[in-house]
Short mmCIF file of N, CA, C and O in Angstrom, two decimals:
data_model
loop_
_atom_site.label_atom_id
_atom_site.label_comp_id
_atom_site.label_asym_id
_atom_site.label_seq_id
_atom_site.Cartn_x
_atom_site.Cartn_y
_atom_site.Cartn_z
N UNK A 78 -32.97 -21.44 -0.51
CA UNK A 78 -32.65 -22.59 -1.33
C UNK A 78 -32.26 -22.15 -2.73
O UNK A 78 -31.39 -22.72 -3.34
N UNK A 79 -32.94 -21.11 -3.22
CA UNK A 79 -32.65 -20.65 -4.57
C UNK A 79 -31.26 -20.03 -4.64
O UNK A 79 -30.54 -20.21 -5.62
N UNK A 80 -30.83 -19.31 -3.59
CA UNK A 80 -29.51 -18.70 -3.59
C UNK A 80 -28.41 -19.76 -3.63
O UNK A 80 -27.39 -19.57 -4.26
N UNK A 81 -28.64 -20.87 -2.95
CA UNK A 81 -27.64 -21.93 -2.94
C UNK A 81 -27.45 -22.52 -4.33
O UNK A 81 -26.33 -22.80 -4.75
N UNK A 82 -28.54 -22.73 -5.07
CA UNK A 82 -28.40 -23.29 -6.41
C UNK A 82 -27.77 -22.29 -7.37
O UNK A 82 -26.99 -22.66 -8.24
N UNK A 83 -28.06 -21.01 -7.22
CA UNK A 83 -27.43 -19.99 -8.07
C UNK A 83 -25.96 -19.89 -7.75
O UNK A 83 -25.12 -19.79 -8.63
N UNK A 84 -25.63 -19.91 -6.47
CA UNK A 84 -24.23 -19.81 -6.07
C UNK A 84 -23.43 -21.01 -6.55
O UNK A 84 -22.32 -20.88 -7.03
N UNK A 85 -24.01 -22.21 -6.44
CA UNK A 85 -23.32 -23.41 -6.90
C UNK A 85 -23.12 -23.37 -8.41
O UNK A 85 -22.07 -23.74 -8.90
N UNK A 86 -24.10 -22.85 -9.13
CA UNK A 86 -23.96 -22.74 -10.58
C UNK A 86 -22.91 -21.72 -10.95
O UNK A 86 -22.17 -21.89 -11.91
N UNK A 87 -22.78 -20.64 -10.18
CA UNK A 87 -21.77 -19.63 -10.49
C UNK A 87 -20.37 -20.12 -10.15
O UNK A 87 -19.40 -19.68 -10.74
N UNK A 88 -20.24 -21.03 -9.19
CA UNK A 88 -18.93 -21.58 -8.86
C UNK A 88 -18.40 -22.48 -9.96
O UNK A 88 -17.21 -22.64 -10.11
N UNK A 89 -19.29 -23.06 -10.74
CA UNK A 89 -18.85 -23.93 -11.83
C UNK A 89 -18.24 -23.13 -12.97
O UNK A 89 -17.51 -23.66 -13.77
N UNK A 90 -18.54 -21.87 -13.04
CA UNK A 90 -17.97 -21.02 -14.06
C UNK A 90 -18.63 -21.23 -15.42
O UNK A 90 -19.71 -21.77 -15.54
N UNK A 91 -17.97 -20.79 -16.43
CA UNK A 91 -18.49 -20.88 -17.79
C UNK A 91 -18.30 -22.26 -18.40
O UNK A 91 -18.75 -22.50 -19.51
N UNK A 92 -17.59 -23.12 -17.74
CA UNK A 92 -17.27 -24.42 -18.31
C UNK A 92 -18.36 -25.45 -18.09
O UNK A 92 -18.40 -26.46 -18.77
N UNK A 93 -19.23 -25.23 -17.12
CA UNK A 93 -20.30 -26.18 -16.84
C UNK A 93 -19.79 -27.47 -16.24
O UNK A 93 -20.35 -28.54 -16.44
N UNK A 94 -18.70 -27.39 -15.48
CA UNK A 94 -18.12 -28.59 -14.91
C UNK A 94 -18.71 -28.87 -13.54
O UNK A 94 -18.86 -27.96 -12.73
N UNK A 95 -19.03 -30.10 -13.30
CA UNK A 95 -19.50 -30.52 -11.99
C UNK A 95 -18.29 -31.00 -11.21
O UNK A 95 -17.38 -31.62 -11.76
N UNK A 96 -18.23 -30.71 -9.91
CA UNK A 96 -17.08 -31.08 -9.10
C UNK A 96 -16.84 -32.58 -9.08
O UNK A 96 -15.72 -33.03 -8.98
N UNK A 97 -17.90 -33.36 -9.16
CA UNK A 97 -17.74 -34.81 -9.07
C UNK A 97 -17.20 -35.41 -10.37
O UNK A 97 -16.75 -36.54 -10.38
N UNK A 98 -17.23 -34.66 -11.47
CA UNK A 98 -16.77 -35.19 -12.75
C UNK A 98 -15.52 -34.51 -13.27
O UNK A 98 -15.05 -34.81 -14.35
N UNK A 99 -15.00 -33.57 -12.55
CA UNK A 99 -13.81 -32.85 -13.01
C UNK A 99 -12.59 -33.74 -12.88
O UNK A 99 -12.31 -34.25 -11.80
N UNK A 100 -11.85 -33.97 -13.96
CA UNK A 100 -10.71 -34.88 -13.87
C UNK A 100 -9.56 -34.27 -13.09
O UNK A 100 -9.11 -33.16 -13.38
N UNK A 101 -9.11 -34.96 -12.10
CA UNK A 101 -8.02 -34.53 -11.26
C UNK A 101 -6.77 -35.30 -11.68
O UNK A 101 -6.87 -36.47 -12.02
N UNK A 102 -5.59 -34.67 -11.68
CA UNK A 102 -4.38 -35.41 -12.05
C UNK A 102 -4.18 -36.66 -11.20
O UNK A 102 -4.71 -36.77 -10.11
N UNK A 103 -3.38 -37.56 -11.72
CA UNK A 103 -3.17 -38.86 -11.08
C UNK A 103 -2.64 -38.71 -9.66
O UNK A 103 -3.05 -39.43 -8.77
N UNK A 104 -1.76 -37.77 -9.43
CA UNK A 104 -1.18 -37.65 -8.10
C UNK A 104 -2.10 -36.97 -7.10
O UNK A 104 -1.74 -36.79 -5.97
N UNK A 105 -3.30 -36.59 -7.51
CA UNK A 105 -4.27 -36.03 -6.58
C UNK A 105 -5.39 -37.00 -6.26
O UNK A 105 -6.34 -36.65 -5.58
N UNK A 106 -5.38 -38.17 -6.78
CA UNK A 106 -6.44 -39.13 -6.51
C UNK A 106 -7.31 -39.32 -7.73
O UNK A 106 -6.98 -38.92 -8.82
N UNK A 107 -8.46 -39.94 -7.54
CA UNK A 107 -9.36 -40.19 -8.65
C UNK A 107 -10.30 -39.01 -8.84
O UNK A 107 -10.00 -37.90 -8.43
N UNK A 108 -11.43 -39.21 -9.48
CA UNK A 108 -12.37 -38.14 -9.75
C UNK A 108 -13.04 -37.71 -8.46
O UNK A 108 -13.91 -38.38 -7.94
N UNK A 109 -12.60 -36.59 -7.93
CA UNK A 109 -13.06 -36.13 -6.62
C UNK A 109 -13.35 -34.64 -6.67
O UNK A 109 -13.15 -33.98 -7.67
N UNK A 110 -13.79 -34.10 -5.55
CA UNK A 110 -14.15 -32.70 -5.46
C UNK A 110 -12.98 -31.80 -5.12
O UNK A 110 -11.82 -32.18 -5.18
N UNK A 111 -13.33 -30.58 -4.74
CA UNK A 111 -12.32 -29.56 -4.49
C UNK A 111 -11.44 -29.84 -3.30
O UNK A 111 -10.28 -29.45 -3.29
N UNK A 112 -11.94 -30.48 -2.28
CA UNK A 112 -11.12 -30.69 -1.08
C UNK A 112 -9.89 -31.54 -1.38
O UNK A 112 -8.85 -31.35 -0.77
N UNK A 113 -9.97 -32.44 -2.35
CA UNK A 113 -8.78 -33.21 -2.73
C UNK A 113 -7.78 -32.33 -3.46
O UNK A 113 -6.58 -32.51 -3.31
N UNK A 114 -8.26 -31.38 -4.27
CA UNK A 114 -7.35 -30.43 -4.95
C UNK A 114 -6.58 -29.64 -3.91
O UNK A 114 -5.36 -29.48 -4.03
N UNK A 115 -7.29 -29.09 -2.93
CA UNK A 115 -6.63 -28.29 -1.90
C UNK A 115 -5.64 -29.13 -1.11
O UNK A 115 -4.55 -28.67 -0.79
N UNK A 116 -6.02 -30.34 -0.80
CA UNK A 116 -5.12 -31.23 -0.05
C UNK A 116 -3.88 -31.56 -0.87
O UNK A 116 -2.76 -31.56 -0.36
N UNK A 117 -4.07 -31.82 -2.14
CA UNK A 117 -2.95 -32.15 -3.02
C UNK A 117 -2.00 -30.96 -3.16
O UNK A 117 -0.78 -31.11 -3.02
N UNK A 118 -2.53 -29.79 -3.42
CA UNK A 118 -1.68 -28.61 -3.55
C UNK A 118 -1.03 -28.24 -2.23
O UNK A 118 0.10 -27.74 -2.21
N UNK A 119 -1.71 -28.50 -1.14
CA UNK A 119 -1.14 -28.27 0.17
C UNK A 119 0.07 -29.17 0.40
O UNK A 119 1.10 -28.74 0.92
N UNK A 120 -0.04 -30.44 0.01
CA UNK A 120 1.09 -31.35 0.18
C UNK A 120 2.27 -30.97 -0.71
O UNK A 120 3.42 -31.03 -0.28
N UNK A 121 1.98 -30.58 -1.95
CA UNK A 121 3.05 -30.16 -2.85
C UNK A 121 3.74 -28.92 -2.30
O UNK A 121 4.96 -28.81 -2.33
N UNK A 122 2.97 -27.99 -1.76
CA UNK A 122 3.56 -26.79 -1.17
C UNK A 122 4.30 -27.07 0.12
O UNK A 122 5.34 -26.47 0.39
N UNK A 123 3.76 -27.97 0.93
CA UNK A 123 4.42 -28.32 2.19
C UNK A 123 5.77 -28.98 1.94
O UNK A 123 6.74 -28.71 2.65
N UNK A 124 5.84 -29.81 0.92
CA UNK A 124 7.10 -30.48 0.61
C UNK A 124 8.08 -29.56 -0.12
O UNK A 124 9.18 -29.98 -0.47
N UNK A 125 7.70 -28.31 -0.35
CA UNK A 125 8.57 -27.32 -0.96
C UNK A 125 9.54 -26.71 0.06
O UNK A 125 10.46 -25.99 -0.32
N UNK A 126 9.37 -27.02 1.33
CA UNK A 126 10.21 -26.44 2.38
C UNK A 126 11.71 -26.70 2.16
O UNK A 126 12.51 -25.77 2.31
N UNK A 127 12.15 -27.91 1.79
CA UNK A 127 13.58 -28.07 1.49
C UNK A 127 14.05 -27.20 0.33
O UNK A 127 15.19 -26.74 0.32
N UNK A 128 13.17 -26.92 -0.63
CA UNK A 128 13.53 -26.05 -1.74
C UNK A 128 13.72 -24.61 -1.25
O UNK A 128 14.59 -23.89 -1.75
N UNK A 129 12.94 -24.20 -0.28
CA UNK A 129 13.09 -22.87 0.31
C UNK A 129 14.42 -22.77 1.04
O UNK A 129 15.13 -21.76 0.94
N UNK A 130 14.78 -23.82 1.76
CA UNK A 130 16.07 -23.85 2.45
C UNK A 130 17.21 -23.81 1.43
O UNK A 130 18.21 -23.11 1.62
N UNK A 131 17.07 -24.55 0.33
CA UNK A 131 18.08 -24.53 -0.73
C UNK A 131 18.21 -23.15 -1.35
O UNK A 131 19.31 -22.67 -1.61
N UNK A 132 17.09 -22.50 -1.60
CA UNK A 132 17.16 -21.17 -2.21
C UNK A 132 17.79 -20.15 -1.27
O UNK A 132 18.49 -19.24 -1.70
N UNK A 133 17.55 -20.30 0.04
CA UNK A 133 18.19 -19.40 1.00
C UNK A 133 19.69 -19.65 1.09
O UNK A 133 20.49 -18.72 1.17
N UNK A 134 20.08 -20.92 1.04
CA UNK A 134 21.52 -21.23 1.10
C UNK A 134 22.22 -20.94 -0.23
O UNK A 134 23.43 -20.76 -0.26
N UNK A 135 21.47 -20.86 -1.33
CA UNK A 135 22.08 -20.57 -2.63
C UNK A 135 22.61 -19.14 -2.70
O UNK A 135 23.43 -18.84 -3.57
N UNK A 136 22.16 -18.29 -1.81
CA UNK A 136 22.67 -16.93 -1.78
C UNK A 136 24.14 -16.87 -1.36
O UNK A 136 24.85 -15.94 -1.72
N UNK A 137 24.58 -17.87 -0.61
CA UNK A 137 25.93 -17.88 -0.08
C UNK A 137 26.87 -18.84 -0.81
O UNK A 137 28.03 -18.96 -0.44
N UNK A 138 26.37 -19.55 -1.81
CA UNK A 138 27.16 -20.51 -2.57
C UNK A 138 27.50 -19.89 -3.91
O UNK A 138 26.66 -19.22 -4.52
N UNK A 139 28.74 -20.09 -4.40
CA UNK A 139 29.07 -19.52 -5.71
C UNK A 139 28.16 -20.08 -6.81
O UNK A 139 27.95 -21.29 -6.89
N UNK A 140 27.62 -19.21 -7.65
CA UNK A 140 26.71 -19.68 -8.70
C UNK A 140 27.44 -20.47 -9.77
O UNK A 140 28.63 -20.30 -10.01
N UNK A 141 26.69 -21.35 -10.42
CA UNK A 141 27.17 -22.17 -11.53
C UNK A 141 28.31 -23.12 -11.13
O UNK A 141 29.06 -23.58 -11.97
N UNK A 142 28.44 -23.42 -9.86
CA UNK A 142 29.44 -24.36 -9.40
C UNK A 142 28.87 -25.76 -9.25
O UNK A 142 27.66 -25.98 -9.28
N UNK A 143 29.77 -26.72 -9.08
CA UNK A 143 29.36 -28.11 -8.91
C UNK A 143 28.56 -28.29 -7.62
O UNK A 143 27.62 -29.08 -7.57
N UNK A 144 28.94 -27.53 -6.59
CA UNK A 144 28.26 -27.65 -5.30
C UNK A 144 26.78 -27.26 -5.44
O UNK A 144 25.90 -27.90 -4.86
N UNK A 145 26.53 -26.23 -6.24
CA UNK A 145 25.14 -25.77 -6.44
C UNK A 145 24.30 -26.85 -7.13
O UNK A 145 23.17 -27.11 -6.72
N UNK A 146 24.85 -27.51 -8.13
CA UNK A 146 24.10 -28.54 -8.85
C UNK A 146 23.88 -29.79 -8.00
O UNK A 146 22.84 -30.42 -8.07
N UNK A 147 24.87 -30.14 -7.19
CA UNK A 147 24.72 -31.29 -6.30
C UNK A 147 23.65 -31.01 -5.24
O UNK A 147 22.80 -31.85 -4.96
N UNK A 148 23.70 -29.79 -4.69
CA UNK A 148 22.68 -29.43 -3.70
C UNK A 148 21.29 -29.39 -4.32
O UNK A 148 20.31 -29.79 -3.70
N UNK A 149 21.21 -28.92 -5.56
CA UNK A 149 19.92 -28.89 -6.25
C UNK A 149 19.39 -30.31 -6.48
O UNK A 149 18.20 -30.57 -6.27
N UNK A 150 20.26 -31.21 -6.90
CA UNK A 150 19.83 -32.59 -7.13
C UNK A 150 19.37 -33.26 -5.83
O UNK A 150 18.34 -33.95 -5.81
N UNK A 151 20.12 -33.05 -4.75
CA UNK A 151 19.73 -33.63 -3.47
C UNK A 151 18.42 -33.03 -2.95
O UNK A 151 17.58 -33.75 -2.39
N UNK A 152 18.23 -31.74 -3.17
CA UNK A 152 17.00 -31.10 -2.73
C UNK A 152 15.80 -31.61 -3.53
O UNK A 152 14.73 -31.86 -2.97
N UNK A 153 15.98 -31.78 -4.84
CA UNK A 153 14.89 -32.32 -5.67
C UNK A 153 14.54 -33.74 -5.24
O UNK A 153 13.36 -34.10 -5.14
N UNK A 154 15.55 -34.54 -4.96
CA UNK A 154 15.28 -35.91 -4.50
C UNK A 154 14.55 -35.92 -3.15
O UNK A 154 13.63 -36.71 -2.94
N UNK A 155 14.98 -35.04 -2.27
CA UNK A 155 14.36 -34.96 -0.95
C UNK A 155 12.89 -34.53 -1.07
O UNK A 155 11.99 -35.14 -0.49
N UNK A 156 12.64 -33.47 -1.84
CA UNK A 156 11.27 -32.99 -2.02
C UNK A 156 10.40 -34.03 -2.71
O UNK A 156 9.25 -34.26 -2.33
N UNK A 157 10.95 -34.67 -3.75
CA UNK A 157 10.19 -35.67 -4.50
C UNK A 157 9.83 -36.86 -3.63
O UNK A 157 8.69 -37.35 -3.65
N UNK A 158 10.78 -37.33 -2.85
CA UNK A 158 10.50 -38.48 -2.00
C UNK A 158 9.45 -38.16 -0.94
O UNK A 158 8.52 -38.94 -0.70
N UNK A 159 9.57 -36.99 -0.34
CA UNK A 159 8.60 -36.61 0.70
C UNK A 159 7.21 -36.43 0.10
O UNK A 159 6.22 -36.94 0.63
N UNK A 160 7.13 -35.73 -1.01
CA UNK A 160 5.83 -35.44 -1.61
C UNK A 160 5.17 -36.70 -2.18
O UNK A 160 3.98 -36.92 -1.98
N UNK A 161 5.95 -37.52 -2.87
CA UNK A 161 5.35 -38.72 -3.47
C UNK A 161 4.89 -39.71 -2.41
O UNK A 161 3.85 -40.34 -2.56
N UNK A 162 5.63 -39.83 -1.31
CA UNK A 162 5.19 -40.76 -0.27
C UNK A 162 3.91 -40.27 0.41
O UNK A 162 3.03 -41.06 0.73
N UNK A 163 3.78 -38.95 0.59
CA UNK A 163 2.55 -38.42 1.18
C UNK A 163 1.37 -38.52 0.21
O UNK A 163 0.24 -38.79 0.61
N UNK A 164 1.62 -38.31 -1.08
CA UNK A 164 0.54 -38.38 -2.05
C UNK A 164 0.10 -39.82 -2.31
O UNK A 164 -1.04 -40.06 -2.67
N UNK A 165 1.01 -40.77 -2.15
CA UNK A 165 0.64 -42.19 -2.29
C UNK A 165 -0.34 -42.57 -1.19
O UNK A 165 -1.29 -43.31 -1.42
N UNK A 166 -0.13 -42.04 0.00
CA UNK A 166 -1.06 -42.30 1.09
C UNK A 166 -2.42 -41.67 0.78
O UNK A 166 -3.47 -42.25 1.07
N UNK A 167 -2.42 -40.51 0.12
CA UNK A 167 -3.66 -39.81 -0.21
C UNK A 167 -4.44 -40.52 -1.30
O UNK A 167 -5.67 -40.59 -1.25
N UNK A 168 -3.75 -41.07 -2.31
CA UNK A 168 -4.42 -41.70 -3.44
C UNK A 168 -4.97 -43.06 -3.03
O UNK A 168 -4.42 -43.75 -2.18
N UNK A 169 -6.05 -43.47 -3.68
CA UNK A 169 -6.68 -44.73 -3.31
C UNK A 169 -5.91 -45.94 -3.86
O UNK A 169 -5.78 -46.93 -3.19
N UNK A 170 -5.40 -45.86 -5.08
CA UNK A 170 -4.62 -46.94 -5.68
C UNK A 170 -3.21 -46.45 -5.96
O UNK A 170 -2.69 -46.60 -7.05
N UNK A 171 -2.58 -45.86 -4.97
CA UNK A 171 -1.32 -45.19 -5.17
C UNK A 171 -0.11 -46.08 -5.31
O UNK A 171 0.84 -45.74 -6.00
N UNK A 172 -0.11 -47.25 -4.68
CA UNK A 172 1.08 -48.09 -4.70
C UNK A 172 1.45 -48.55 -6.10
O UNK A 172 2.61 -48.69 -6.41
N UNK A 173 0.46 -48.79 -6.92
CA UNK A 173 0.76 -49.28 -8.26
C UNK A 173 1.20 -48.17 -9.21
O UNK A 173 1.71 -48.45 -10.28
N UNK A 174 1.02 -46.91 -8.80
CA UNK A 174 1.42 -45.78 -9.64
C UNK A 174 2.48 -44.93 -8.97
O UNK A 174 2.58 -43.73 -9.23
N UNK A 175 3.28 -45.51 -8.12
CA UNK A 175 4.28 -44.76 -7.36
C UNK A 175 5.28 -44.05 -8.28
O UNK A 175 5.65 -42.90 -8.04
N UNK A 176 5.70 -44.71 -9.35
CA UNK A 176 6.66 -44.10 -10.26
C UNK A 176 6.11 -42.90 -11.00
O UNK A 176 6.80 -41.89 -11.20
N UNK A 177 4.85 -42.98 -11.41
CA UNK A 177 4.22 -41.85 -12.10
C UNK A 177 4.05 -40.66 -11.18
O UNK A 177 4.24 -39.51 -11.58
N UNK A 178 3.69 -40.92 -9.95
CA UNK A 178 3.54 -39.84 -8.97
C UNK A 178 4.88 -39.19 -8.70
O UNK A 178 5.01 -37.96 -8.67
N UNK A 179 5.91 -40.00 -8.51
CA UNK A 179 7.25 -39.46 -8.26
C UNK A 179 7.76 -38.68 -9.46
O UNK A 179 8.43 -37.65 -9.30
N UNK A 180 7.46 -39.13 -10.66
CA UNK A 180 7.90 -38.42 -11.87
C UNK A 180 7.24 -37.04 -11.95
O UNK A 180 7.92 -36.04 -12.23
N UNK A 181 5.95 -36.97 -11.71
CA UNK A 181 5.25 -35.68 -11.75
C UNK A 181 5.78 -34.74 -10.67
O UNK A 181 6.00 -33.54 -10.93
N UNK A 182 6.01 -35.26 -9.49
CA UNK A 182 6.55 -34.43 -8.40
C UNK A 182 7.96 -33.95 -8.72
O UNK A 182 8.31 -32.80 -8.46
N UNK A 183 8.77 -34.83 -9.28
CA UNK A 183 10.15 -34.43 -9.60
C UNK A 183 10.19 -33.34 -10.66
O UNK A 183 11.04 -32.45 -10.61
N UNK A 184 9.27 -33.38 -11.62
CA UNK A 184 9.22 -32.31 -12.62
C UNK A 184 8.89 -30.97 -11.99
O UNK A 184 9.47 -29.94 -12.36
N UNK A 185 7.97 -30.98 -11.05
CA UNK A 185 7.60 -29.73 -10.37
C UNK A 185 8.80 -29.18 -9.60
O UNK A 185 9.12 -27.98 -9.70
N UNK A 186 9.47 -30.03 -8.86
CA UNK A 186 10.57 -29.55 -8.03
C UNK A 186 11.82 -29.25 -8.85
O UNK A 186 12.61 -28.39 -8.47
N UNK A 187 12.01 -29.92 -9.99
CA UNK A 187 13.13 -29.56 -10.87
C UNK A 187 12.94 -28.17 -11.45
O UNK A 187 13.90 -27.42 -11.62
N UNK A 188 11.70 -27.84 -11.77
CA UNK A 188 11.41 -26.50 -12.28
C UNK A 188 11.83 -25.44 -11.26
O UNK A 188 12.51 -24.47 -11.61
N UNK A 189 11.46 -25.63 -10.02
CA UNK A 189 11.81 -24.65 -9.00
C UNK A 189 13.30 -24.63 -8.71
O UNK A 189 13.86 -23.57 -8.43
N UNK A 190 13.97 -25.77 -8.78
CA UNK A 190 15.42 -25.77 -8.56
C UNK A 190 16.15 -25.05 -9.69
O UNK A 190 17.14 -24.36 -9.47
N UNK A 191 15.66 -25.20 -10.91
CA UNK A 191 16.27 -24.47 -12.04
C UNK A 191 16.03 -22.97 -11.91
O UNK A 191 16.90 -22.17 -12.29
N UNK A 192 14.90 -22.58 -11.36
CA UNK A 192 14.66 -21.15 -11.10
C UNK A 192 15.64 -20.62 -10.06
O UNK A 192 16.09 -19.47 -10.15
N UNK A 193 15.99 -21.43 -9.08
CA UNK A 193 16.94 -21.00 -8.06
C UNK A 193 18.35 -20.92 -8.64
O UNK A 193 19.08 -19.96 -8.38
N UNK A 194 18.73 -21.89 -9.45
CA UNK A 194 20.09 -21.93 -9.99
C UNK A 194 20.32 -20.79 -10.98
O UNK A 194 21.35 -20.11 -10.95
N UNK A 195 19.39 -20.61 -11.89
CA UNK A 195 19.60 -19.61 -12.94
C UNK A 195 18.84 -18.36 -12.64
O UNK A 195 18.70 -17.46 -13.27
#
């Protein structure tokens, strides 16, 4: 029993944060534990698959062309729509914050698309 309490205290780190009180971003749900973090990051990574396809096809497309930017925009929209719809299902009050979730997801995927383009 003593090892469990020491181990749990060491998992909190130097910050003294309890899992039940750690603030999680809006698109990951409300104040929850680690399993919601893993689920949220898993969904964001899973919806990255169209970005991987875009980055593989970007090798064969001329750089800095209009086609590259159109493909990047379509890929960001595709990833954002997939991720935000899955995260809305995960969040408890997600329908009323759909725009905020989509905005956060689009920023993440725009970052990766800019890394592919440039």
